[in-house]
Amino acid sequence: MDKELLAMLVCPLCKGKLKYDRKAQELLCHYDGLAYPVRDGIPVMLPEEARRMEVDEKLPASPGRTGEA
């Protein structure tokens, strides 16, 4: 995804910054817990199209966190 486009995009609900997950092809809003899909290189910024993130996805990664319970 184009870095300039990513810098302009914000969450349509909270107007917060989004983080691009290249592997999942999603734009993540950690505040609202939504993952907006990127389809064929085009961000779909509709809340009704967004996936609700799991609790562990919302938490920031830390050096001691392995993701295993």
XYZ file of N, CA, C and O in Angstrom:
276
model
N 0.844 -1.176 0.000
C 0.000 0.000 0.000
C 0.888 1.239 0.000
O 1.913 1.265 0.666
N 0.467 2.239 -0.716
C 1.206 3.476 -0.844
C 1.310 4.188 0.514
O 0.305 4.390 1.188
N 2.528 4.542 0.901
C 2.753 5.175 2.206
C 2.070 6.535 2.304
O 1.592 6.912 3.374
N 2.008 7.275 1.219
C 1.333 8.582 1.238
C -0.161 8.412 1.476
O -0.764 9.170 2.237
N -0.760 7.419 0.838
C -2.179 7.147 1.046
C -2.418 6.727 2.484
O -3.346 7.209 3.136
N -1.583 5.852 2.995
C -1.721 5.386 4.370
C -1.629 6.544 5.357
O -2.371 6.597 6.338
N -0.758 7.503 5.103
C -0.598 8.657 5.992
C -1.845 9.531 6.008
O -2.126 10.193 7.018
N -2.624 9.522 4.937
C -3.837 10.344 4.866
C -5.058 9.666 5.469
O -5.998 10.333 5.882
N -5.064 8.342 5.490
C -6.236 7.605 5.959
C -6.338 7.614 7.476
O -5.339 7.491 8.176
N -7.560 7.748 7.960
C -7.845 7.650 9.387
C -9.072 6.769 9.567
O -9.829 6.526 8.624
N -9.275 6.305 10.777
C -10.461 5.516 11.085
C -11.701 6.390 10.878
O -11.742 7.514 11.387
N -12.691 5.908 10.148
C -13.889 6.722 9.915
C -14.719 6.954 11.183
O -15.506 7.887 11.228
N -14.518 6.151 12.209
C -15.287 6.319 13.438
C -14.624 7.277 14.427
O -15.242 8.216 14.896
N -13.358 7.024 14.744
C -12.683 7.817 15.783
C -11.696 8.830 15.218
O -11.151 9.638 15.959
N -11.453 8.765 13.917
C -10.491 9.644 13.225
C -9.053 9.414 13.689
O -8.188 10.250 13.504
N -8.794 8.260 14.288
C -7.464 7.912 14.756
C -6.604 7.298 13.672
O -7.086 6.928 12.591
N -5.316 7.165 13.979
C -4.361 6.580 13.034
C -4.639 5.098 12.841
O -5.129 4.413 13.736
N -4.273 4.624 11.672
C -4.420 3.214 11.325
C -3.050 2.598 11.129
O -2.121 3.262 10.680
N -2.942 1.327 11.464
C -1.697 0.589 11.239
C -1.970 -0.445 10.150
O -2.952 -1.175 10.204
N -1.077 -0.495 9.165
C -1.254 -1.420 8.052
C -0.638 -2.765 8.378
O 0.537 -2.859 8.721
N -1.452 -3.815 8.291
C -0.978 -5.186 8.460
C -0.852 -5.769 7.051
O -1.850 -6.161 6.440
N 0.371 -5.774 6.541
C 0.622 -6.213 5.167
C 0.225 -7.675 4.966
O -0.375 -8.039 3.959
N 0.536 -8.526 5.939
C 0.262 -9.961 5.809
C -1.244 -10.237 5.708
O -1.690 -11.006 4.864
N -2.023 -9.573 6.571
C -3.476 -9.784 6.588
C -4.210 -8.894 5.588
O -5.417 -9.081 5.385
N -3.487 -7.925 4.985
C -4.114 -6.965 4.075
C -5.281 -6.250 4.772
O -6.415 -6.230 4.286
N -4.952 -5.649 5.931
C -5.949 -4.931 6.712
C -5.340 -3.650 7.278
O -4.142 -3.586 7.539
N -6.206 -2.660 7.498
C -5.841 -1.450 8.213
C -6.459 -1.559 9.596
O -7.680 -1.730 9.724
N -5.631 -1.477 10.623
C -6.069 -1.733 11.987
C -6.272 -0.453 12.780
O -5.401 0.418 12.800
N -7.425 -0.343 13.426
C -7.686 0.728 14.377
C -7.725 0.067 15.754
O -8.703 -0.617 16.099
N -6.657 0.252 16.517
C -6.584 -0.386 17.826
C -7.544 0.247 18.822
O -7.994 -0.418 19.752
N -7.894 1.519 18.640
C -8.809 2.198 19.562
C -10.209 1.593 19.460
O -10.827 1.270 20.475
N -10.711 1.454 18.241
C -12.062 0.905 18.046
C -12.073 -0.614 17.928
O -13.126 -1.227 17.958
N -10.890 -1.210 17.754
C -10.809 -2.660 17.625
C -11.357 -3.174 16.307
O -11.941 -4.245 16.249
N -11.160 -2.388 15.249
C -11.659 -2.776 13.935
C -10.511 -2.961 12.958
O -9.515 -2.240 13.013
N -10.673 -3.919 12.050
C -9.696 -4.190 11.000
C -10.398 -3.999 9.662
O -11.293 -4.766 9.302
N -10.010 -2.936 8.955
C -10.609 -2.619 7.662
C -9.865 -3.369 6.559
O -8.640 -3.300 6.489
N -10.589 -4.063 5.688
C -9.918 -4.841 4.643
C -9.318 -3.962 3.552
O -9.810 -2.860 3.281
N -8.248 -4.460 2.947
C -7.660 -3.842 1.756
C -7.829 -4.875 0.650
O -7.257 -5.961 0.715
N -8.670 -4.542 -0.333
C -8.981 -5.471 -1.418
C -8.412 -4.952 -2.735
O -8.745 -3.842 -3.144
N -7.568 -5.745 -3.344
C -6.922 -5.357 -4.604
C -6.213 -4.012 -4.471
O -6.244 -3.181 -5.381
N -5.609 -3.782 -3.299
C -4.863 -2.555 -3.054
C -5.722 -1.359 -2.691
O -5.214 -0.260 -2.513
N -7.034 -1.557 -2.553
C -7.957 -0.457 -2.243
C -8.518 -0.651 -0.839
O -9.162 -1.660 -0.552
N -8.280 0.316 0.070
C -8.822 0.219 1.428
C -10.346 0.356 1.409
O -10.886 1.253 0.761
N -11.025 -0.536 2.102
C -12.482 -0.482 2.232
C -12.762 0.101 3.611
O -12.708 -0.597 4.617
N -13.059 1.399 3.648
C -13.172 2.120 4.911
C -14.615 2.232 5.403
O -15.038 3.256 5.911
N -15.354 1.168 5.283
C -16.742 1.121 5.750
C -16.798 0.306 7.035
O -16.408 -0.872 7.042
N -17.292 0.900 8.125
C -17.353 0.153 9.389
C -18.106 -1.173 9.280
O -17.729 -2.150 9.919
N -19.124 -1.229 8.443
C -19.892 -2.471 8.300
C -19.097 -3.560 7.572
O -19.442 -4.733 7.654
N -18.033 -3.197 6.887
C -17.160 -4.166 6.215
C -15.972 -4.575 7.086
O -15.256 -5.515 6.763
N -15.761 -3.855 8.179
C -14.605 -4.107 9.042
C -14.831 -5.348 9.909
O -15.966 -5.686 10.264
N -13.722 -5.981 10.236
C -13.740 -7.148 11.120
C -13.431 -6.682 12.542
O -12.574 -5.846 12.766
N -14.171 -7.221 13.513
C -13.867 -6.939 14.918
C -12.602 -7.685 15.297
O -12.500 -8.892 15.096
N -11.638 -6.955 15.847
C -10.378 -7.573 16.249
C -10.565 -8.353 17.554
O -11.389 -7.989 18.390
N -9.791 -9.428 17.689
C -9.782 -10.193 18.932
C -9.060 -9.380 20.010
O -8.260 -8.495 19.694
N -9.312 -9.690 21.265
C -8.708 -8.946 22.382
C -7.192 -8.945 22.286
O -6.551 -7.907 22.440
N -6.580 -10.090 21.992
C -5.115 -10.161 21.938
C -4.541 -9.373 20.761
O -3.396 -8.960 20.789
N -5.336 -9.116 19.726
C -4.875 -8.309 18.599
C -4.809 -6.828 18.968
O -4.028 -6.081 18.401
N -5.668 -6.410 19.891
C -5.726 -5.012 20.290
C -4.553 -4.621 21.176
O -4.180 -3.461 21.236
N -3.990 -5.599 21.876
C -2.895 -5.314 22.798
C -1.593 -5.112 22.035
O -1.299 -5.851 21.100
N -0.812 -4.123 22.450
C 0.476 -3.928 21.775
C 1.433 -5.070 22.090
O 1.392 -5.658 23.169
N 2.284 -5.390 21.150
C 3.284 -6.427 21.354
C 4.342 -5.919 22.319
O 4.729 -4.759 22.293
N 4.818 -6.784 23.197
C 5.881 -6.425 24.117
C 6.930 -7.526 24.071
O 6.636 -8.648 23.703
N 8.166 -7.207 24.469
C 9.236 -8.204 24.389
C 8.939 -9.505 25.146
O 9.314 -10.559 24.709
N 8.202 -9.420 26.261
C 7.930 -10.613 27.047
C 6.666 -11.350 26.643
O 6.369 -12.420 27.145
N 5.898 -10.800 25.711
C 4.625 -11.396 25.305
C 4.854 -12.336 24.135
O 5.344 -11.952 23.091
N 4.492 -13.609 24.321
C 4.707 -14.602 23.278
C 3.436 -14.895 22.494
O 3.477 -15.522 21.460
N 2.265 -14.504 23.032
C 1.013 -14.792 22.354
C 0.447 -16.134 22.746
O -0.618 -16.520 22.303
N 1.159 -16.876 23.613
C 0.658 -18.178 24.067
C 0.078 -18.034 25.450
O 0.572 -17.285 26.268
N -0.993 -18.761 25.716
C -1.641 -18.695 27.031
C -1.100 -19.749 27.958
O -0.550 -20.717 27.601
